């Protein structure tokens, strides 16, 4: 709900889905499509856009339904098409985006800059791996318009070769079923971070930005993540109760429509040379775009304009730092590798007393409840920042 002034989250689902009372934020929209509804919607929208009819249209829906039911994660392969598939839901929005399920979001109105919405066609947030030039699956925002919404057509597996690729996926599924490993076998998953990023970067006239604003769970070096009061912090170590109280004081909710951001550009953009090697090993080689000059330097954003890549140095506001530099605030946290360890450890990795809406600690060892800390007066929790009392942004201006 800390981002309710800016973002609505749509969660399409099939069958019954509910959240406990008091947990669901008002800007989370659960949309029930009934069984087979996702495949029906994707087939209708993509089939119509591609001019498929008759037998081809029926085959498209049949294959999508079989694959979505067997491998639900496969829906993520079609993220680039969301502007087309969900166009009826997007009519009152200036922007749309996609994300992942293993993400905890913080105070997005502090991190999303108005210039990102007005000056760029797409923008994405990385975790410091800016040398790999691609649109991140955890957060890529698109201007809602025909040019951007049609970028997916440049990837054969989503457009001209859609039926053929689905046929190969379905044949692979049948082989896995015959071998008794349909739930664990390789799914021919084609990430949007490859072809789609390459198409966007090579489309004339588009402006793209990739900024370092997310945290990611990779190993012990990823520290401890604290999600409380609608904010997300990365701390170098586990906090004591008194420190937690201080962090809570630095986590006052943000309610401003200025979208000034907490990062300020410094200096002039510097031109970058981008090659096809040295990063993104999970992508097909023909889609890799690498800027080795940015490796290890999270202070520089990547900008693409008129087909030219550049690096823009950016400085974070002191309000994103707490406890003398022990903790830093980010836009969101991506569980990434940590969740794989939790899956292997089972229920022991998730504290039964953890309440995300009340605050949690996330570490390589799992998701933990927070200890009690001293109650704070509202005046203690206020950030020393102007324009605290501005009204919320109207719904038509949300992403």
Short mmCIF file of C-alpha atoms in Angstrom, two decimals:
data_model
loop_
_atom_site.label_atom_id
_atom_site.label_comp_id
_atom_site.label_asym_id
_atom_site.label_seq_id
_atom_site.Cartn_x
_atom_site.Cartn_y
_atom_site.Cartn_z
CA UNK A 1 0.00 0.00 0.00
CA UNK A 2 3.02 2.32 0.27
CA UNK A 3 2.90 2.52 -3.53
CA UNK A 4 -0.87 2.91 -3.85
CA UNK A 5 -0.53 6.53 -4.99
CA UNK A 6 1.41 5.39 -8.05
CA UNK A 7 0.90 1.73 -8.94
CA UNK A 8 -1.94 -0.77 -9.25
CA UNK A 9 -1.04 -4.48 -9.23
CA UNK A 10 -3.21 -6.77 -11.34
CA UNK A 11 -3.17 -10.47 -10.48
CA UNK A 12 -5.08 -12.57 -13.04
CA UNK A 13 -5.85 -16.04 -11.74
CA UNK A 14 -7.92 -19.11 -12.44
CA UNK A 15 -10.17 -20.43 -9.70
CA UNK A 16 -10.56 -19.30 -6.11
CA UNK A 17 -7.93 -16.94 -4.68
CA UNK A 18 -8.20 -14.89 -1.51
CA UNK A 19 -5.93 -13.11 0.95
CA UNK A 20 -6.38 -12.87 4.72
CA UNK A 21 -8.27 -9.85 6.03
CA UNK A 22 -6.01 -6.85 6.48
CA UNK A 23 -3.24 -8.23 4.25
CA UNK A 24 -4.45 -7.26 0.79
CA UNK A 25 -3.63 -3.67 -0.14
CA UNK A 26 -6.31 -1.64 -1.95
CA UNK A 27 -4.18 -1.31 -5.07
CA UNK A 28 -3.91 -5.10 -5.53
CA UNK A 29 -6.56 -6.18 -8.05
CA UNK A 30 -7.41 -9.89 -8.14
CA UNK A 31 -9.02 -10.77 -11.48
CA UNK A 32 -10.58 -14.22 -11.77
CA UNK A 33 -10.58 -15.67 -15.29
CA UNK A 34 -11.94 -19.15 -14.44
CA UNK A 35 -10.26 -22.36 -15.54
CA UNK A 36 -8.54 -22.02 -18.91
CA UNK A 37 -9.17 -18.28 -18.89
CA UNK A 38 -5.54 -17.22 -19.26
CA UNK A 39 -5.02 -19.40 -22.32
CA UNK A 40 -8.32 -18.17 -23.76
CA UNK A 41 -7.35 -14.52 -23.26
CA UNK A 42 -3.79 -14.92 -24.61
CA UNK A 43 -5.04 -16.86 -27.62
CA UNK A 44 -7.75 -14.31 -28.43
CA UNK A 45 -5.48 -11.27 -28.14
CA UNK A 46 -2.32 -12.71 -29.73
CA UNK A 47 -4.21 -14.70 -32.34
CA UNK A 48 -6.17 -11.62 -33.32
CA UNK A 49 -3.04 -9.46 -33.50
CA UNK A 50 -1.31 -12.08 -35.68
CA UNK A 51 -4.31 -12.62 -37.93
CA UNK A 52 -4.81 -16.26 -36.91
CA UNK A 53 -8.24 -17.71 -37.49
CA UNK A 54 -10.15 -20.96 -37.68
CA UNK A 55 -8.03 -24.02 -36.98
CA UNK A 56 -4.90 -22.02 -36.14
CA UNK A 57 -6.74 -20.02 -33.49
CA UNK A 58 -8.13 -23.16 -31.90
CA UNK A 59 -4.71 -24.82 -31.97
CA UNK A 60 -3.18 -21.75 -30.33
CA UNK A 61 -5.63 -21.86 -27.42
CA UNK A 62 -5.32 -25.64 -27.04
CA UNK A 63 -1.53 -25.54 -26.85
CA UNK A 64 -1.44 -22.55 -24.50
CA UNK A 65 -3.92 -24.18 -22.15
CA UNK A 66 -2.03 -27.47 -22.02
CA UNK A 67 1.27 -25.71 -21.35
CA UNK A 68 -0.03 -23.18 -18.82
CA UNK A 69 -1.68 -25.96 -16.82
CA UNK A 70 1.44 -28.13 -16.84
CA UNK A 71 4.00 -25.32 -16.46
CA UNK A 72 2.33 -22.18 -15.01
CA UNK A 73 5.68 -20.35 -14.94
CA UNK A 74 5.59 -20.38 -18.74
CA UNK A 75 3.24 -17.38 -18.59
CA UNK A 76 6.37 -15.32 -17.81
CA UNK A 77 7.73 -16.04 -21.29
CA UNK A 78 4.95 -13.86 -22.68
CA UNK A 79 5.61 -10.82 -20.46
CA UNK A 80 6.47 -8.66 -23.50
CA UNK A 81 2.94 -9.24 -24.86
CA UNK A 82 1.16 -8.01 -21.73
CA UNK A 83 0.47 -4.60 -23.26
CA UNK A 84 -1.42 -6.37 -26.04
CA UNK A 85 -3.01 -9.18 -24.03
CA UNK A 86 -4.26 -6.99 -21.18
CA UNK A 87 -4.99 -3.87 -23.25
CA UNK A 88 -8.60 -3.73 -22.02
CA UNK A 89 -7.31 -3.34 -18.45
CA UNK A 90 -4.81 -0.62 -19.37
CA UNK A 91 -7.04 2.00 -20.94
CA UNK A 92 -6.83 4.41 -17.97
CA UNK A 93 -3.09 4.04 -17.40
CA UNK A 94 -0.13 5.95 -18.79
CA UNK A 95 2.25 3.02 -18.25
CA UNK A 96 2.25 -0.71 -17.65
CA UNK A 97 4.91 -3.12 -16.52
CA UNK A 98 5.74 -6.66 -15.53
CA UNK A 99 7.34 -8.19 -12.47
CA UNK A 100 8.04 -11.53 -10.78
CA UNK A 101 6.29 -13.27 -7.89
CA UNK A 102 9.46 -13.48 -5.76
CA UNK A 103 9.71 -9.73 -5.23
CA UNK A 104 8.98 -7.55 -2.19
CA UNK A 105 8.34 -3.94 -3.13
CA UNK A 106 9.16 -0.90 -1.06
CA UNK A 107 8.16 2.75 -1.33
CA UNK A 108 8.11 3.01 -5.12
CA UNK A 109 6.98 6.68 -5.16
CA UNK A 110 10.35 7.54 -3.61
CA UNK A 111 12.31 5.76 -6.32
CA UNK A 112 10.32 6.19 -9.52
CA UNK A 113 11.28 9.56 -10.96
CA UNK A 114 8.88 11.67 -12.95
CA UNK A 115 11.57 12.01 -15.63
CA UNK A 116 11.55 8.21 -16.03
CA UNK A 117 7.85 8.38 -16.85
CA UNK A 118 8.01 11.42 -19.12
CA UNK A 119 11.40 11.13 -20.85
CA UNK A 120 11.74 7.38 -21.44
CA UNK A 121 9.72 4.78 -23.32
CA UNK A 122 10.94 1.94 -21.10
CA UNK A 123 12.82 1.92 -17.81
CA UNK A 124 14.08 -0.94 -15.69
CA UNK A 125 15.88 -1.38 -12.35
CA UNK A 126 19.00 -3.53 -11.93
CA UNK A 127 20.88 -4.66 -8.79
CA UNK A 128 24.32 -3.43 -9.79
CA UNK A 129 24.97 -5.67 -12.77
CA UNK A 130 24.66 -2.79 -15.22
CA UNK A 131 27.36 -4.27 -17.46
CA UNK A 132 24.65 -6.65 -18.72
CA UNK A 133 22.36 -4.54 -20.89
CA UNK A 134 18.85 -5.97 -20.69
CA UNK A 135 15.34 -5.23 -19.40
CA UNK A 136 14.93 -6.86 -15.98
CA UNK A 137 12.07 -9.26 -15.48
CA UNK A 138 11.51 -7.98 -11.94
CA UNK A 139 10.68 -4.44 -13.02
CA UNK A 140 10.36 -3.07 -16.53
CA UNK A 141 7.90 -0.24 -17.10
CA UNK A 142 6.53 0.56 -20.57
CA UNK A 143 4.90 3.68 -21.93
CA UNK A 144 1.37 2.61 -22.83
CA UNK A 145 1.23 3.20 -26.58
CA UNK A 146 1.14 1.29 -29.87
CA UNK A 147 4.88 1.44 -30.65
CA UNK A 148 6.02 0.12 -27.28
CA UNK A 149 3.11 -2.30 -26.90
CA UNK A 150 3.97 -3.85 -30.26
CA UNK A 151 7.68 -4.51 -29.62
CA UNK A 152 6.97 -8.19 -28.95
CA UNK A 153 6.30 -8.72 -32.66
CA UNK A 154 10.05 -8.48 -33.24
CA UNK A 155 10.65 -11.81 -31.46
CA UNK A 156 9.84 -14.80 -33.67
CA UNK A 157 8.88 -17.10 -30.80
CA UNK A 158 6.19 -14.59 -29.75
CA UNK A 159 4.92 -13.66 -33.20
CA UNK A 160 5.54 -15.30 -36.58
CA UNK A 161 6.91 -18.47 -35.00
CA UNK A 162 4.49 -18.61 -32.04
CA UNK A 163 2.54 -21.68 -33.13
CA UNK A 164 5.70 -23.53 -34.14
CA UNK A 165 7.41 -22.80 -30.82
CA UNK A 166 4.31 -23.84 -28.87
CA UNK A 167 4.25 -27.08 -30.87
CA UNK A 168 7.84 -27.78 -29.86
CA UNK A 169 7.05 -26.97 -26.24
CA UNK A 170 4.03 -29.28 -26.26
CA UNK A 171 6.04 -32.12 -27.83
CA UNK A 172 8.70 -31.59 -25.16
CA UNK A 173 5.99 -31.72 -22.48
CA UNK A 174 4.68 -35.05 -23.82
CA UNK A 175 8.20 -36.51 -23.78
CA UNK A 176 8.66 -35.38 -20.18
CA UNK A 177 5.29 -36.85 -19.20
CA UNK A 178 6.26 -40.16 -20.78
CA UNK A 179 9.50 -40.09 -18.81
CA UNK A 180 7.64 -39.23 -15.59
CA UNK A 181 9.40 -35.87 -15.16
CA UNK A 182 6.95 -33.34 -16.56
CA UNK A 183 7.07 -31.22 -13.39
CA UNK A 184 10.87 -31.02 -13.23
CA UNK A 185 12.08 -31.27 -16.83
CA UNK A 186 13.40 -28.38 -18.89
CA UNK A 187 10.55 -26.32 -20.26
CA UNK A 188 12.10 -24.67 -23.33
CA UNK A 189 11.68 -21.37 -21.49
CA UNK A 190 12.76 -18.36 -23.57
CA UNK A 191 13.38 -15.38 -21.29
CA UNK A 192 12.13 -11.95 -22.26
CA UNK A 193 15.49 -10.65 -21.07
CA UNK A 194 17.10 -11.86 -24.30
CA UNK A 195 15.31 -11.29 -27.59
CA UNK A 196 12.90 -8.67 -26.26
CA UNK A 197 15.66 -6.50 -24.78
CA UNK A 198 17.60 -6.73 -28.04
CA UNK A 199 14.56 -5.74 -30.11
CA UNK A 200 13.78 -2.77 -27.83
CA UNK A 201 17.40 -1.56 -27.91
CA UNK A 202 17.46 -1.66 -31.71
CA UNK A 203 14.10 0.00 -32.35
CA UNK A 204 14.60 3.49 -33.75
CA UNK A 205 13.37 6.39 -31.67
CA UNK A 206 13.04 4.62 -28.32
CA UNK A 207 14.60 5.98 -25.13
CA UNK A 208 15.50 3.39 -22.48
CA UNK A 209 16.94 3.68 -18.97
CA UNK A 210 18.34 1.00 -16.65
CA UNK A 211 19.09 2.25 -13.11
CA UNK A 212 20.50 0.46 -10.05
CA UNK A 213 17.65 0.56 -7.52
CA UNK A 214 16.89 -3.05 -6.52
CA UNK A 215 18.40 -5.50 -4.06
CA UNK A 216 18.86 -9.20 -4.81
CA UNK A 217 19.38 -12.33 -2.72
CA UNK A 218 22.45 -14.08 -4.10
CA UNK A 219 24.57 -15.24 -1.15
CA UNK A 220 25.78 -14.15 2.28
CA UNK A 221 27.23 -11.02 0.72
CA UNK A 222 23.67 -9.84 0.04
CA UNK A 223 23.31 -8.94 3.72
CA UNK A 224 20.00 -8.81 5.58
CA UNK A 225 16.81 -7.40 4.05
CA UNK A 226 14.28 -5.58 6.21
CA UNK A 227 10.80 -4.87 4.91
CA UNK A 228 8.85 -2.62 7.25
CA UNK A 229 6.43 0.30 7.06
CA UNK A 230 6.21 -0.05 3.30
CA UNK A 231 9.96 0.30 2.74
CA UNK A 232 12.77 -2.14 1.88
CA UNK A 233 16.26 -1.88 3.37
CA UNK A 234 19.47 -3.84 2.91
CA UNK A 235 21.60 -3.96 6.07
CA UNK A 236 25.11 -5.32 6.41
CA UNK A 237 24.13 -7.49 9.39
CA UNK A 238 21.17 -8.47 11.57
CA UNK A 239 19.89 -5.55 13.65
CA UNK A 240 19.34 -5.35 17.38
CA UNK A 241 15.98 -4.13 18.72
CA UNK A 242 17.21 -0.56 19.33
CA UNK A 243 18.65 -0.39 15.83
CA UNK A 244 15.40 -1.73 14.43
CA UNK A 245 13.53 1.10 16.16
CA UNK A 246 15.85 3.62 14.49
CA UNK A 247 15.33 1.97 11.12
CA UNK A 248 11.57 2.12 11.62
CA UNK A 249 11.91 5.84 12.32
CA UNK A 250 13.63 6.24 8.95
CA UNK A 251 10.81 4.32 7.25
CA UNK A 252 7.96 6.80 7.36
CA UNK A 253 5.42 6.24 4.53
CA UNK A 254 5.86 8.39 1.45
CA UNK A 255 2.85 10.26 0.08
CA UNK A 256 4.03 12.68 -2.60
CA UNK A 257 3.04 13.13 -6.22
CA UNK A 258 6.16 15.10 -7.09
CA UNK A 259 8.13 11.93 -7.93
CA UNK A 260 11.37 13.85 -7.49
CA UNK A 261 13.17 10.59 -6.80
CA UNK A 262 16.03 9.92 -4.43
CA UNK A 263 18.73 9.80 -7.13
CA UNK A 264 20.25 12.90 -8.71
CA UNK A 265 22.20 12.80 -11.99
CA UNK A 266 25.75 14.19 -11.77
CA UNK A 267 27.84 15.36 -14.72
CA UNK A 268 27.24 14.65 -18.37
CA UNK A 269 26.43 11.23 -19.88
CA UNK A 270 29.46 9.32 -21.19
CA UNK A 271 29.26 7.31 -24.40
CA UNK A 272 29.55 3.53 -24.02
CA UNK A 273 30.70 0.80 -26.35
CA UNK A 274 28.44 -2.24 -26.21
CA UNK A 275 29.57 -5.65 -27.46
CA UNK A 276 28.07 -9.13 -27.63
CA UNK A 277 30.37 -10.85 -25.15
CA UNK A 278 31.34 -10.72 -21.49
CA UNK A 279 27.93 -10.96 -19.78
CA UNK A 280 24.48 -12.56 -19.83
CA UNK A 281 25.60 -16.15 -20.25
CA UNK A 282 21.99 -17.38 -19.87
CA UNK A 283 20.94 -15.53 -23.05
CA UNK A 284 21.42 -16.70 -26.63
CA UNK A 285 24.66 -15.20 -27.90
CA UNK A 286 22.90 -13.22 -30.64
CA UNK A 287 20.95 -11.24 -28.03
CA UNK A 288 23.74 -10.36 -25.60
CA UNK A 289 24.61 -6.72 -25.07
CA UNK A 290 27.50 -6.02 -22.69
CA UNK A 291 29.03 -2.79 -21.39
CA UNK A 292 32.11 -3.95 -19.43
CA UNK A 293 32.93 -0.33 -18.48
CA UNK A 294 30.01 -0.44 -16.02
CA UNK A 295 31.04 -3.59 -14.17
CA UNK A 296 31.30 -3.01 -10.44
CA UNK A 297 30.00 0.56 -10.62
CA UNK A 298 26.39 0.76 -9.38
CA UNK A 299 26.52 4.56 -9.35
CA UNK A 300 26.06 4.81 -13.13
CA UNK A 301 22.75 4.41 -14.93
CA UNK A 302 22.59 3.12 -18.48
CA UNK A 303 20.83 5.34 -21.01
CA UNK A 304 19.91 4.44 -24.59
CA UNK A 305 18.85 7.22 -26.94
CA UNK A 306 18.81 7.33 -30.75
CA UNK A 307 20.62 4.01 -30.89
CA UNK A 308 23.55 5.22 -28.77
CA UNK A 309 24.41 3.87 -25.32
CA UNK A 310 25.65 6.16 -22.54
CA UNK A 311 26.37 6.02 -18.80
CA UNK A 312 24.96 8.68 -16.48
CA UNK A 313 26.45 9.01 -13.02
CA UNK A 314 23.81 9.17 -10.28
CA UNK A 315 24.02 10.07 -6.59
CA UNK A 316 21.62 8.65 -3.98
CA UNK A 317 19.99 10.96 -1.43
CA UNK A 318 21.21 10.77 2.18
CA UNK A 319 17.62 9.83 3.10
CA UNK A 320 18.26 6.38 1.60
CA UNK A 321 20.94 5.72 4.25
CA UNK A 322 20.29 4.80 7.89
CA UNK A 323 22.26 3.79 10.98
CA UNK A 324 25.43 5.49 9.82
CA UNK A 325 25.58 3.63 6.53
CA UNK A 326 24.77 0.21 7.99
CA UNK A 327 21.49 0.12 6.01
CA UNK A 328 20.46 1.44 2.60
CA UNK A 329 16.98 1.73 1.14
CA UNK A 330 16.00 0.29 -2.23
CA UNK A 331 12.95 0.18 -4.46
CA UNK A 332 12.43 -3.55 -3.97
CA UNK A 333 14.05 -6.90 -3.13
CA UNK A 334 14.26 -9.86 -5.51
CA UNK A 335 14.62 -13.22 -3.77
CA UNK A 336 16.55 -14.74 -6.71
CA UNK A 337 18.91 -17.46 -5.44
CA UNK A 338 17.83 -17.31 -1.81
CA UNK A 339 14.40 -18.81 -2.53
CA UNK A 340 16.02 -21.87 -4.10
CA UNK A 341 17.78 -22.62 -0.82
CA UNK A 342 14.54 -22.07 1.08
CA UNK A 343 12.79 -24.54 -1.20
CA UNK A 344 15.37 -27.20 -0.38
CA UNK A 345 15.10 -26.49 3.36
CA UNK A 346 11.30 -26.65 3.34
CA UNK A 347 8.98 -25.00 5.84
CA UNK A 348 11.86 -24.46 8.27
CA UNK A 349 12.95 -21.51 6.12
CA UNK A 350 9.76 -19.51 6.77
CA UNK A 351 8.95 -18.35 10.29
CA UNK A 352 5.29 -19.15 10.99
CA UNK A 353 5.06 -15.91 13.00
CA UNK A 354 6.34 -13.70 10.17
CA UNK A 355 3.75 -11.14 9.08
CA UNK A 356 4.86 -9.31 5.93
CA UNK A 357 2.37 -6.47 6.48
CA UNK A 358 3.84 -5.91 9.96
CA UNK A 359 7.51 -6.18 8.98
CA UNK A 360 9.90 -9.05 8.29
CA UNK A 361 13.59 -9.84 8.01
CA UNK A 362 14.74 -11.77 4.94
CA UNK A 363 18.09 -13.53 4.82
CA UNK A 364 19.84 -16.41 3.12
CA UNK A 365 18.47 -18.59 5.93
CA UNK A 366 14.81 -17.69 5.28
CA UNK A 367 12.00 -15.28 6.15
CA UNK A 368 11.89 -14.26 9.81
CA UNK A 369 9.54 -12.35 12.11
CA UNK A 370 10.89 -9.13 13.58
CA UNK A 371 11.48 -8.75 17.32
CA UNK A 372 9.43 -6.13 19.13
CA UNK A 373 10.86 -2.64 19.10
CA UNK A 374 10.01 0.50 21.07
CA UNK A 375 6.85 2.22 19.88
CA UNK A 376 7.51 5.44 18.02
CA UNK A 377 5.59 8.67 18.05
CA UNK A 378 4.48 9.85 14.57
CA UNK A 379 6.81 12.83 14.87
CA UNK A 380 9.74 10.48 15.45
CA UNK A 381 8.98 8.57 12.27
CA UNK A 382 8.71 11.57 9.95
CA UNK A 383 11.43 12.07 7.38
CA UNK A 384 12.90 15.53 7.19
CA UNK A 385 11.64 16.04 3.65
CA UNK A 386 9.44 18.75 2.07
CA UNK A 387 6.01 18.26 0.54
CA UNK A 388 5.03 15.54 3.01
CA UNK A 389 1.34 16.42 2.90
CA UNK A 390 0.73 16.44 -0.84
CA UNK A 391 -2.36 14.66 -2.10
CA UNK A 392 -2.21 11.29 -3.82
CA UNK A 393 -1.87 10.98 -7.53
CA UNK A 394 -5.08 10.34 -9.42
CA UNK A 395 -5.76 6.86 -10.72
CA UNK A 396 -5.49 7.87 -14.35
CA UNK A 397 -1.84 8.73 -13.82
CA UNK A 398 -0.85 5.41 -12.31
CA UNK A 399 1.28 2.83 -14.02
#
